[in-house]
């Protein structure tokens, strides 16, 4: 937090205050319901440099909370600004950035360079760890926003198009290397797919055709199952898939 630019610290403080006041007075979401405010937040969401990611996550948390308590905000975000597509596309970009980083498996399993290693080597390792952590956190928050969107009335009326959109594409890509993108993301992806199928079992053929369902089943192994979050979602998901 100390390394954040001053304007980001101010922004994050203001958004935190907004969420606190919203808990006691939902009328404060009227201010966020203005299209200009939502558009500005969606524009900030496009920031991809590591130093900006904490502010992006804060913006996404604020949108998640505001949508939960304000129907006008949900209407503007999901109907007028295609919020589900915006979140899914941004998630796809983050997953691509994670996949492009130079490491295999789970970076947290890698041994850090010894103390006598060159400073550049040690710096490179810790910078990679910092970037992976920040990008995984952002991906996880984006998945939360996507889950909120999928339960919104403004999105549910047009859910048929979700199978041809960026959400299915990014889920397929994440399933290719679950340990690289993060096992918590993999677990949340299982939860999203399970809920879509549970809501409408007739979606199973579409899930199979899009290769998402076979991808999930194929990715379940001893490496992915070591995650507590994966384990918590797998039993429910397995029941839905078999049903």
XYZ file of C-alpha atoms in Angstrom:
243
model
C 0.000 0.000 0.000
C 2.922 2.340 0.701
C 4.044 2.054 -2.936
C 0.679 3.118 -4.359
C 0.569 6.539 -6.024
C -1.128 9.159 -3.891
C -4.176 9.507 -6.151
C -4.841 5.761 -5.915
C -4.691 5.873 -2.126
C -7.224 8.701 -2.101
C -9.483 6.849 -4.532
C -9.356 3.606 -2.552
C -10.082 5.452 0.690
C -13.083 7.178 -0.886
C -14.456 3.889 -2.255
C -13.994 2.162 1.102
C -15.891 5.020 2.775
C -18.619 4.714 0.151
C -19.114 1.021 0.937
C -19.225 1.670 4.688
C -21.869 4.399 4.349
C -23.882 2.258 1.925
C -24.223 -0.418 4.606
C -26.160 2.014 6.776
C -27.802 4.138 4.069
C -28.591 2.546 0.720
C -29.586 5.907 -0.702
C -25.897 6.701 -1.196
C -25.916 4.298 -4.148
C -27.928 6.879 -6.074
C -24.678 8.773 -6.596
C -23.025 5.686 -8.057
C -26.070 5.049 -10.238
C -25.132 7.917 -12.512
C -23.963 6.534 -15.852
C -20.899 8.785 -15.858
C -19.694 7.394 -12.536
C -20.129 3.786 -13.632
C -18.424 4.487 -16.950
C -15.453 6.058 -15.154
C -15.124 2.980 -12.949
C -15.278 0.641 -15.945
C -12.561 2.699 -17.626
C -10.342 2.439 -14.548
C -10.941 -1.316 -14.608
C -8.914 -1.449 -17.834
C -5.668 -0.572 -16.019
C -3.301 -3.543 -16.305
C -0.034 -2.411 -14.697
C 0.676 -4.173 -11.408
C 0.801 -0.968 -9.358
C -2.787 -0.125 -10.414
C -4.342 -3.515 -9.617
C -5.211 -2.838 -5.924
C -7.220 0.209 -7.040
C -8.923 -1.832 -9.766
C -9.899 -4.488 -7.211
C -11.299 -1.768 -4.940
C -13.418 -0.417 -7.798
C -14.747 -3.892 -8.565
C -15.628 -4.497 -4.906
C -17.507 -1.215 -4.847
C -19.475 -2.178 -7.980
C -20.204 -5.613 -6.516
C -21.592 -4.072 -3.343
C -23.540 -1.289 -5.063
C -25.214 -3.703 -7.475
C -26.219 -5.887 -4.542
C -28.136 -3.060 -2.850
C -29.234 -0.874 -5.763
C -31.454 -2.040 -8.634
C -30.904 1.192 -10.652
C -27.136 0.653 -10.487
C -27.549 -2.961 -11.625
C -29.786 -1.825 -14.475
C -27.279 0.722 -15.751
C -24.254 -1.529 -15.320
C -25.654 -4.714 -16.825
C -28.146 -3.384 -19.384
C -26.628 -0.118 -20.579
C -22.927 -0.938 -20.196
C -23.007 -4.734 -20.750
C -21.317 -5.340 -17.404
C -21.120 -9.132 -17.706
C -19.290 -8.884 -21.016
C -17.010 -6.150 -19.623
C -16.060 -8.243 -16.579
C -15.586 -11.384 -18.681
C -13.405 -9.617 -21.244
C -11.275 -8.064 -18.504
C -10.914 -11.482 -16.861
C -9.819 -12.926 -20.188
C -7.115 -10.256 -20.436
C -5.831 -11.028 -16.939
C -5.738 -14.768 -17.579
C -3.775 -14.108 -20.781
C -1.286 -11.992 -18.819
C -0.910 -14.754 -16.222
C -0.363 -17.382 -18.900
C 2.348 -15.244 -20.517
C 4.418 -15.036 -17.311
C 7.532 -17.185 -17.249
C 6.779 -19.949 -14.762
C 5.234 -23.401 -14.811
C 2.951 -25.081 -12.303
C 2.234 -23.058 -9.183
C 4.717 -20.265 -8.580
C 4.193 -20.611 -4.816
C 5.822 -24.043 -4.967
C 9.022 -22.621 -6.463
C 12.091 -22.274 -4.276
C 13.357 -18.679 -3.956
C 16.921 -17.990 -5.059
C 19.543 -18.563 -2.338
C 20.872 -15.525 -0.449
C 24.123 -15.623 -2.441
C 22.309 -15.480 -5.800
C 22.722 -12.314 -7.895
C 20.502 -9.477 -6.767
C 18.849 -9.280 -10.183
C 17.815 -12.929 -9.946
C 16.348 -12.490 -6.466
C 14.566 -9.295 -7.495
C 13.101 -10.989 -10.558
C 11.735 -13.836 -8.437
C 10.008 -11.588 -5.882
C 8.624 -9.305 -8.594
C 7.139 -12.344 -10.334
C 5.608 -13.518 -7.056
C 4.133 -10.074 -6.451
C 2.667 -9.892 -9.956
C 1.158 -13.382 -9.838
C -0.413 -12.649 -6.447
C -1.882 -9.329 -7.635
C -3.255 -10.740 -10.875
C -4.784 -13.786 -9.180
C -6.492 -11.530 -6.647
C -7.921 -9.446 -9.473
C -9.112 -12.560 -11.319
C -10.832 -13.789 -8.182
C -12.611 -10.464 -7.697
C -13.673 -10.398 -11.354
C -15.178 -13.861 -10.910
C -17.143 -12.543 -7.913
C -18.482 -9.692 -10.049
C -19.382 -12.202 -12.760
C -21.248 -14.347 -10.219
C -23.242 -11.294 -9.107
C -23.980 -10.462 -12.744
C -25.225 -13.985 -13.488
C -27.773 -13.642 -10.658
C -28.980 -10.234 -11.854
C -32.395 -10.035 -13.505
C -30.940 -7.770 -16.189
C -28.494 -10.523 -17.216
C -30.611 -13.639 -16.677
C -33.036 -12.674 -19.431
C -30.224 -12.949 -21.964
C -28.200 -15.824 -20.536
C -28.407 -17.830 -23.758
C -25.719 -15.611 -25.262
C -23.260 -16.310 -22.440
C -22.169 -19.529 -24.155
C -20.927 -17.628 -27.211
C -19.327 -14.828 -25.223
C -15.954 -14.203 -23.588
C -16.934 -15.920 -20.316
C -16.846 -19.425 -21.808
C -13.616 -18.600 -23.650
C -11.831 -17.517 -20.479
C -13.128 -20.484 -18.484
C -11.767 -22.855 -21.140
C -8.396 -21.115 -21.087
C -8.191 -21.206 -17.294
C -8.889 -24.948 -17.351
C -5.846 -25.558 -19.543
C -3.426 -24.724 -16.724
C -5.394 -24.421 -13.460
C -2.300 -24.458 -11.252
C -0.845 -21.520 -13.178
C -3.894 -19.279 -13.046
C -4.562 -20.300 -9.443
C -6.515 -23.112 -7.834
C -8.932 -20.745 -6.104
C -9.914 -19.467 -9.567
C -10.399 -23.030 -10.734
C -12.680 -23.737 -7.767
C -14.741 -20.610 -8.415
C -15.029 -21.548 -12.099
C -16.473 -24.924 -11.053
C -18.987 -23.099 -8.849
C -20.070 -20.800 -11.703
C -20.573 -23.693 -14.127
C -22.406 -25.746 -11.457
C -24.807 -22.875 -10.764
C -25.507 -22.343 -14.478
C -26.353 -26.028 -14.888
C -28.349 -26.243 -11.661
C -30.380 -23.228 -12.738
C -31.172 -24.884 -16.082
C -30.068 -28.513 -16.659
C -30.801 -28.143 -20.379
C -27.548 -26.159 -20.592
C -25.464 -29.329 -20.186
C -25.201 -29.995 -23.964
C -24.017 -26.405 -24.492
C -21.445 -26.832 -21.717
C -20.194 -30.019 -23.373
C -20.122 -28.436 -26.833
C -18.209 -25.414 -25.517
C -15.666 -27.868 -23.994
C -16.039 -26.273 -20.561
C -17.583 -29.285 -18.850
C -15.078 -31.806 -20.299
C -12.317 -29.352 -19.375
C -13.378 -29.274 -15.730
C -13.606 -33.055 -15.474
C -10.257 -33.472 -17.225
C -8.560 -30.971 -14.915
C -9.578 -32.741 -11.710
C -6.461 -34.478 -10.405
C -4.317 -34.668 -7.282
C -2.730 -31.284 -8.044
C -5.988 -29.367 -8.405
C -7.754 -31.249 -5.607
C -5.212 -30.128 -3.002
C -6.942 -26.732 -2.899
C -9.452 -26.418 -0.056
C -11.609 -24.188 -2.242
C -11.640 -26.738 -5.052
C -12.574 -29.499 -2.626
C -15.462 -27.434 -1.274
C -16.952 -26.937 -4.745
C -16.256 -30.339 -6.310
C -18.894 -32.451 -4.449
C -21.710 -30.057 -5.355
C -20.405 -29.704 -8.885
C -20.105 -33.453 -9.347
C -23.685 -33.912 -8.199
C -24.936 -31.318 -10.665
C -22.870 -32.717 -13.542
C -24.108 -36.262 -12.960
C -27.666 -35.107 -12.527
